[in-house]
mmCIF file with all atom_site columns, C-alpha atoms in Angstrom:
data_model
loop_
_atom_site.group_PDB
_atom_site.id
_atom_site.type_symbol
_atom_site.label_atom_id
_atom_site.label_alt_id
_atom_site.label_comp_id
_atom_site.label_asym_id
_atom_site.label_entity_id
_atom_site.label_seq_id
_atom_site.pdbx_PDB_ins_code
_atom_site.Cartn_x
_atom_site.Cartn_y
_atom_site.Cartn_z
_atom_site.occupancy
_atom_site.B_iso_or_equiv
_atom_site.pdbx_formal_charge
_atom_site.auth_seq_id
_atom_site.auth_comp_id
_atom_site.auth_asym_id
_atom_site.auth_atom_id
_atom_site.pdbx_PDB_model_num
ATOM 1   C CA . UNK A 1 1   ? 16.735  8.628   -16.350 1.00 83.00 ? 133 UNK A CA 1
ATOM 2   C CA . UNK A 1 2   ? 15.514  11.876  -14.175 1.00 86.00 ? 134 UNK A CA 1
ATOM 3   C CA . UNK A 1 3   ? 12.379  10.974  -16.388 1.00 90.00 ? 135 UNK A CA 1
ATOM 4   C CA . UNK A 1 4   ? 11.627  7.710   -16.290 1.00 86.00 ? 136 UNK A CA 1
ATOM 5   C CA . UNK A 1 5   ? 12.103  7.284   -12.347 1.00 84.00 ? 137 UNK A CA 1
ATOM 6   C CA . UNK A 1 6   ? 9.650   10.290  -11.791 1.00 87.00 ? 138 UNK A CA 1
ATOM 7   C CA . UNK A 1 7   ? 7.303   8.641   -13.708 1.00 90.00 ? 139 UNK A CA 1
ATOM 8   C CA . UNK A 1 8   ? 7.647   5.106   -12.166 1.00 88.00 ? 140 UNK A CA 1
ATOM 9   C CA . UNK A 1 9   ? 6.866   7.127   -8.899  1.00 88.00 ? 141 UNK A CA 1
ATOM 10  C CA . UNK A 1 10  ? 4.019   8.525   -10.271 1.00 91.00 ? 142 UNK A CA 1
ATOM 11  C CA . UNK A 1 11  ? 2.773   5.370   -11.705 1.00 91.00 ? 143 UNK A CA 1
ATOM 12  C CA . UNK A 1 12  ? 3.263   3.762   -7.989  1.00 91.00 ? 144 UNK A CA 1
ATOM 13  C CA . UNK A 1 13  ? 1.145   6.937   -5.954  1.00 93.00 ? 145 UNK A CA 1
ATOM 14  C CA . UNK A 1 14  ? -1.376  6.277   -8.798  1.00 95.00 ? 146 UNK A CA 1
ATOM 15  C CA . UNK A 1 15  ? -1.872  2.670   -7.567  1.00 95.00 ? 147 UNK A CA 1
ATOM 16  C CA . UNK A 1 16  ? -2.149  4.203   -3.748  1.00 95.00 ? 148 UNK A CA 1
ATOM 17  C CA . UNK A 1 17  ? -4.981  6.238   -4.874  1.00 96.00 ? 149 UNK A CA 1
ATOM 18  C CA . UNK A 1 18  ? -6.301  3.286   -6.455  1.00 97.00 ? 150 UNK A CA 1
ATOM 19  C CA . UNK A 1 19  ? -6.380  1.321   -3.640  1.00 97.00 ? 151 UNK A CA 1
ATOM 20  C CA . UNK A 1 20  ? -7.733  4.109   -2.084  1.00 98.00 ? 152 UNK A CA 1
ATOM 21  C CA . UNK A 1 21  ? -11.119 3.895   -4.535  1.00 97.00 ? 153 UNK A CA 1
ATOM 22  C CA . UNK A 1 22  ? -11.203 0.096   -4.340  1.00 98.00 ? 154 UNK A CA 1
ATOM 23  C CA . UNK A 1 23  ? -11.903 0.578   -0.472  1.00 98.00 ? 155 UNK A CA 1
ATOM 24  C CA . UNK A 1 24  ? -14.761 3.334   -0.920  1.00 97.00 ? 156 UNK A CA 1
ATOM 25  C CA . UNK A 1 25  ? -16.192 1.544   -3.953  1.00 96.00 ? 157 UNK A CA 1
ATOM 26  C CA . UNK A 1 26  ? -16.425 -1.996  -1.495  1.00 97.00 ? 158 UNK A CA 1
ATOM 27  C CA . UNK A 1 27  ? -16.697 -0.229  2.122   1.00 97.00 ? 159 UNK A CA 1
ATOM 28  C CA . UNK A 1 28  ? -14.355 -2.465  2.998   1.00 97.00 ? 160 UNK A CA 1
ATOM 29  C CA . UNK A 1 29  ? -10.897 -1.502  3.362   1.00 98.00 ? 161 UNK A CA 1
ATOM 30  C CA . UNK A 1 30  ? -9.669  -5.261  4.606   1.00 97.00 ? 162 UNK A CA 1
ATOM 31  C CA . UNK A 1 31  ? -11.020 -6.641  2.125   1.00 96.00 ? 163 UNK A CA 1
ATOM 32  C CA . UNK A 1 32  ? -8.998  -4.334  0.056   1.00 97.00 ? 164 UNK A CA 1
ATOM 33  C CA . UNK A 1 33  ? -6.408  -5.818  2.432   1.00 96.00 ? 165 UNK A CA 1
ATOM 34  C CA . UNK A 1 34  ? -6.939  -9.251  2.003   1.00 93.00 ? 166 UNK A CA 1
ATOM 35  C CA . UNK A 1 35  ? -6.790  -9.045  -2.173  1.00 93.00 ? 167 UNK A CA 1
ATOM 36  C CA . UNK A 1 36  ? -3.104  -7.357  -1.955  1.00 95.00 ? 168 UNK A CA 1
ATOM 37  C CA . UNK A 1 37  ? -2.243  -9.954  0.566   1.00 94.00 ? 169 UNK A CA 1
ATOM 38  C CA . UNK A 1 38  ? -3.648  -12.776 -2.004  1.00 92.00 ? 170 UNK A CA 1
ATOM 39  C CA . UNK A 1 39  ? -1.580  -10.936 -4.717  1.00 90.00 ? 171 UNK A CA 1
ATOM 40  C CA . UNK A 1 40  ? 1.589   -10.996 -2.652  1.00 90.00 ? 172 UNK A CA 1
ATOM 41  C CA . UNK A 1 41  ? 1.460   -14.497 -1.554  1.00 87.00 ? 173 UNK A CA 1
ATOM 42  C CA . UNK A 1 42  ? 0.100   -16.044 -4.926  1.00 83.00 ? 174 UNK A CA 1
ATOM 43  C CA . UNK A 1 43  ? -1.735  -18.021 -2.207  1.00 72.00 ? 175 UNK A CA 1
ATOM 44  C CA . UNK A 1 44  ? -5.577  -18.691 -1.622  1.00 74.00 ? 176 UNK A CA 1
ATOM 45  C CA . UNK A 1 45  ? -6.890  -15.906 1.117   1.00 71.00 ? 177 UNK A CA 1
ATOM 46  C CA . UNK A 1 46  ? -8.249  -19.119 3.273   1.00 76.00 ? 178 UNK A CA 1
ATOM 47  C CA . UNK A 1 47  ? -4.532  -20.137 3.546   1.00 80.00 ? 179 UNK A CA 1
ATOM 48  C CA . UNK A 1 48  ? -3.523  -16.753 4.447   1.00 90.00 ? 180 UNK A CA 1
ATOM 49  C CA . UNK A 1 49  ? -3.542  -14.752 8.139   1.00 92.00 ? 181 UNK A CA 1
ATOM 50  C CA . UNK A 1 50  ? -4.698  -11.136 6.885   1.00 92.00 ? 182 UNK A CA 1
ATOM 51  C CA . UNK A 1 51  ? -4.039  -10.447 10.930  1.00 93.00 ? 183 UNK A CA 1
ATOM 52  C CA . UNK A 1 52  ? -0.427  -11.321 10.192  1.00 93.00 ? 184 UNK A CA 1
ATOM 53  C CA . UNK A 1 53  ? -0.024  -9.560  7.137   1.00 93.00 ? 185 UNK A CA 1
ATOM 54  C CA . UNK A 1 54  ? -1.693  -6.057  8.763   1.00 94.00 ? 186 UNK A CA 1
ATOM 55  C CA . UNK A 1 55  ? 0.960   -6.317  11.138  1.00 92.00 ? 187 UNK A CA 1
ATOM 56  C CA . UNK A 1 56  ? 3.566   -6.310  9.254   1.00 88.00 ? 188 UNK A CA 1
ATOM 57  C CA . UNK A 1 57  ? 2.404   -3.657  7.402   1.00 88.00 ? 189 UNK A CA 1
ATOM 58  C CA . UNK A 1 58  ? 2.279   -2.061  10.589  1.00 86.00 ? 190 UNK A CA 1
ATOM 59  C CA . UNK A 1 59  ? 5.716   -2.354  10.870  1.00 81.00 ? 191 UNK A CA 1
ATOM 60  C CA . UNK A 1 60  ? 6.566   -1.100  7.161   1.00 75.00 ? 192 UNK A CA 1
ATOM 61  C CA . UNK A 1 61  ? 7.518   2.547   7.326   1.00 68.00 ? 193 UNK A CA 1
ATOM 62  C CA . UNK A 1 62  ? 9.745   4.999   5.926   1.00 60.00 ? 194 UNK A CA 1
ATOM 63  C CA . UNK A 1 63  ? 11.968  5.237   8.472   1.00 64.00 ? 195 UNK A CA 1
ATOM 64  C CA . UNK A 1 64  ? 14.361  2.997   10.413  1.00 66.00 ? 196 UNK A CA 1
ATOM 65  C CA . UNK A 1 65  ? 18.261  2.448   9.822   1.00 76.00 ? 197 UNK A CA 1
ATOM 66  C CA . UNK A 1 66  ? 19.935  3.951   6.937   1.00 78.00 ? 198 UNK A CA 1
ATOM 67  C CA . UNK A 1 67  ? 20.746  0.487   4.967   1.00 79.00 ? 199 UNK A CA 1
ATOM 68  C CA . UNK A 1 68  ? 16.882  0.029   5.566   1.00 76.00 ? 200 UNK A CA 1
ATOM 69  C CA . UNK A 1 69  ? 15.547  2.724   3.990   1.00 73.00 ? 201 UNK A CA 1
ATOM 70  C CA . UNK A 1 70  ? 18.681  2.613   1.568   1.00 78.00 ? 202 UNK A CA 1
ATOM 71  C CA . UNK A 1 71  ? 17.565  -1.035  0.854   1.00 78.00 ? 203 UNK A CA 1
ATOM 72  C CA . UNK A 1 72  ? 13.757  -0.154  0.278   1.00 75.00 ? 204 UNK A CA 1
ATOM 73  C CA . UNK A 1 73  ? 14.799  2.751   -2.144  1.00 74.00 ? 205 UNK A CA 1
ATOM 74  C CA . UNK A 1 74  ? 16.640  0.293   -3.969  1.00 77.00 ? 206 UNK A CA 1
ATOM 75  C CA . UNK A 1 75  ? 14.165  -2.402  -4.594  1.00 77.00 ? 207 UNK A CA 1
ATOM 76  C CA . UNK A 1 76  ? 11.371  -0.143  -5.457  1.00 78.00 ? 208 UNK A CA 1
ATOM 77  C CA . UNK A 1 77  ? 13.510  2.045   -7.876  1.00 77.00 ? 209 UNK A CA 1
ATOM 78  C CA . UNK A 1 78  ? 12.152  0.202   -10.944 1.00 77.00 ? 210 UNK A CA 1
ATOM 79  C CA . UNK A 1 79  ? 8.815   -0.959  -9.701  1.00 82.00 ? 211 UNK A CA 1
ATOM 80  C CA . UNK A 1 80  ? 5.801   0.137   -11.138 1.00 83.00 ? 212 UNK A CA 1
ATOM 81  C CA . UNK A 1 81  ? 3.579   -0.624  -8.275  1.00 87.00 ? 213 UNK A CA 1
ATOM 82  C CA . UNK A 1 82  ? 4.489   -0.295  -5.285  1.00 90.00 ? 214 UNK A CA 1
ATOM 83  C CA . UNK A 1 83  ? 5.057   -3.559  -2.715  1.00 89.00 ? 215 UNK A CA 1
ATOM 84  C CA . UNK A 1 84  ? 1.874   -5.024  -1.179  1.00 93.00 ? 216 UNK A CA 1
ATOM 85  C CA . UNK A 1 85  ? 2.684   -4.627  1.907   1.00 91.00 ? 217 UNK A CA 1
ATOM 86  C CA . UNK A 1 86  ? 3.844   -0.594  1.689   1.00 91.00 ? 218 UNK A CA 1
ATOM 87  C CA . UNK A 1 87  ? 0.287   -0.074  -0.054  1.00 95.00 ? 219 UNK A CA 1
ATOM 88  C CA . UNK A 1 88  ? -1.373  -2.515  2.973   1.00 96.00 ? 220 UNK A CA 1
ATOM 89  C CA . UNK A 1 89  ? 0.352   0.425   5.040   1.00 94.00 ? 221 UNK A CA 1
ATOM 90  C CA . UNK A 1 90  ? -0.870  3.423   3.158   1.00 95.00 ? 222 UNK A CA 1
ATOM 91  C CA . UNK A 1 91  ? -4.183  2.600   2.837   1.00 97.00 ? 223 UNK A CA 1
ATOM 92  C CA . UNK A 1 92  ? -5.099  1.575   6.493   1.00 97.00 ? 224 UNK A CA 1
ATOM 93  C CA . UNK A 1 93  ? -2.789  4.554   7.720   1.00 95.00 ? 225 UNK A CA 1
ATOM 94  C CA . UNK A 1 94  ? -5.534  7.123   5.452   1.00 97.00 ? 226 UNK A CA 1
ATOM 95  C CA . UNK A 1 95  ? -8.444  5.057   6.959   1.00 97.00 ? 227 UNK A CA 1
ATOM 96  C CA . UNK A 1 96  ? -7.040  6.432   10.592  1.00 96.00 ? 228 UNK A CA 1
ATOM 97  C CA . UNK A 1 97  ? -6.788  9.262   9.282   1.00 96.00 ? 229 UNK A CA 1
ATOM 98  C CA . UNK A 1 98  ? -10.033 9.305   9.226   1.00 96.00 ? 230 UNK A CA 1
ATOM 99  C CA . UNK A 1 99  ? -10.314 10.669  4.987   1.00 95.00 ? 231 UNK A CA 1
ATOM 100 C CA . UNK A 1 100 ? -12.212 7.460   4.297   1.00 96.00 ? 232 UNK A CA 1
ATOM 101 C CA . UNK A 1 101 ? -14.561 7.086   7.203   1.00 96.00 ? 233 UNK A CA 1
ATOM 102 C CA . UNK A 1 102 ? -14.986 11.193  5.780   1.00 96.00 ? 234 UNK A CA 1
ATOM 103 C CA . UNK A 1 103 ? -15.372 10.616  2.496   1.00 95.00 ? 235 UNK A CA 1
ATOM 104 C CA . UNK A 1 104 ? -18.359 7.089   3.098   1.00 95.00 ? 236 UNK A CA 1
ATOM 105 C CA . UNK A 1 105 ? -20.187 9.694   5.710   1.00 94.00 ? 237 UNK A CA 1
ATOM 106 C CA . UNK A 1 106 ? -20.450 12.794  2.797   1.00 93.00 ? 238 UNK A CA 1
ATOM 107 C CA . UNK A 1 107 ? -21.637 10.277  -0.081  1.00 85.00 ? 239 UNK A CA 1
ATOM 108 C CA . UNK A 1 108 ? -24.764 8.724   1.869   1.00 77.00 ? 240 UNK A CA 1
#
């Protein structure tokens, strides 16, 4: 079990850092953005708000109450990727970081 759930949490930083490479490979984080939003609303992007969906990604975080982050722990415990919305989060939290805006300036 020890096993198997440290792998699933590798598997689910792996997609992070591929999410990470989709946005250098485009130059284009949102749109990055806009294809996990399309892949967590199994809608068309046009019938999407990508504004709306940055937000609450804004608003996804690690902390908050305990059945909150209890409740997160929980759902993600057996995923192999991790929610759209948590990687919406990650990756626009390492482009303020500034690593990506880094990275685009050392490759040209």
């Amino acid at each position: 079990m020890a096993i198997r759930t440290a792998l699933l949490e590798w598997f689910r930083a792996a997609e992070l850092s591929c999410d990470r490479a989709a946005a250098l490979v485009t130059r284009d984080p949102l749109s990055v953005c806009r294809a996990l939003m399309t892949v967590a609303g199994g809608e068309a992007t046009k019938e999407l708000n990508l504004d709306a969906f940055i937000a609450q990604a804004a608003d996804y975080s690690e902390k908050g109450r305990v059945m909150d982050r209890l409740s997160r722990l929980l759902l993600q415990l057996n995923l192999t990727h991790p929610m759209p919305v948590r990687r919406v989060h990650e990756l626009l939290a390492w482009v303020r970081e500034g690593e990506y805006d880094h990275i685009v300036a050392a490759s040209t």
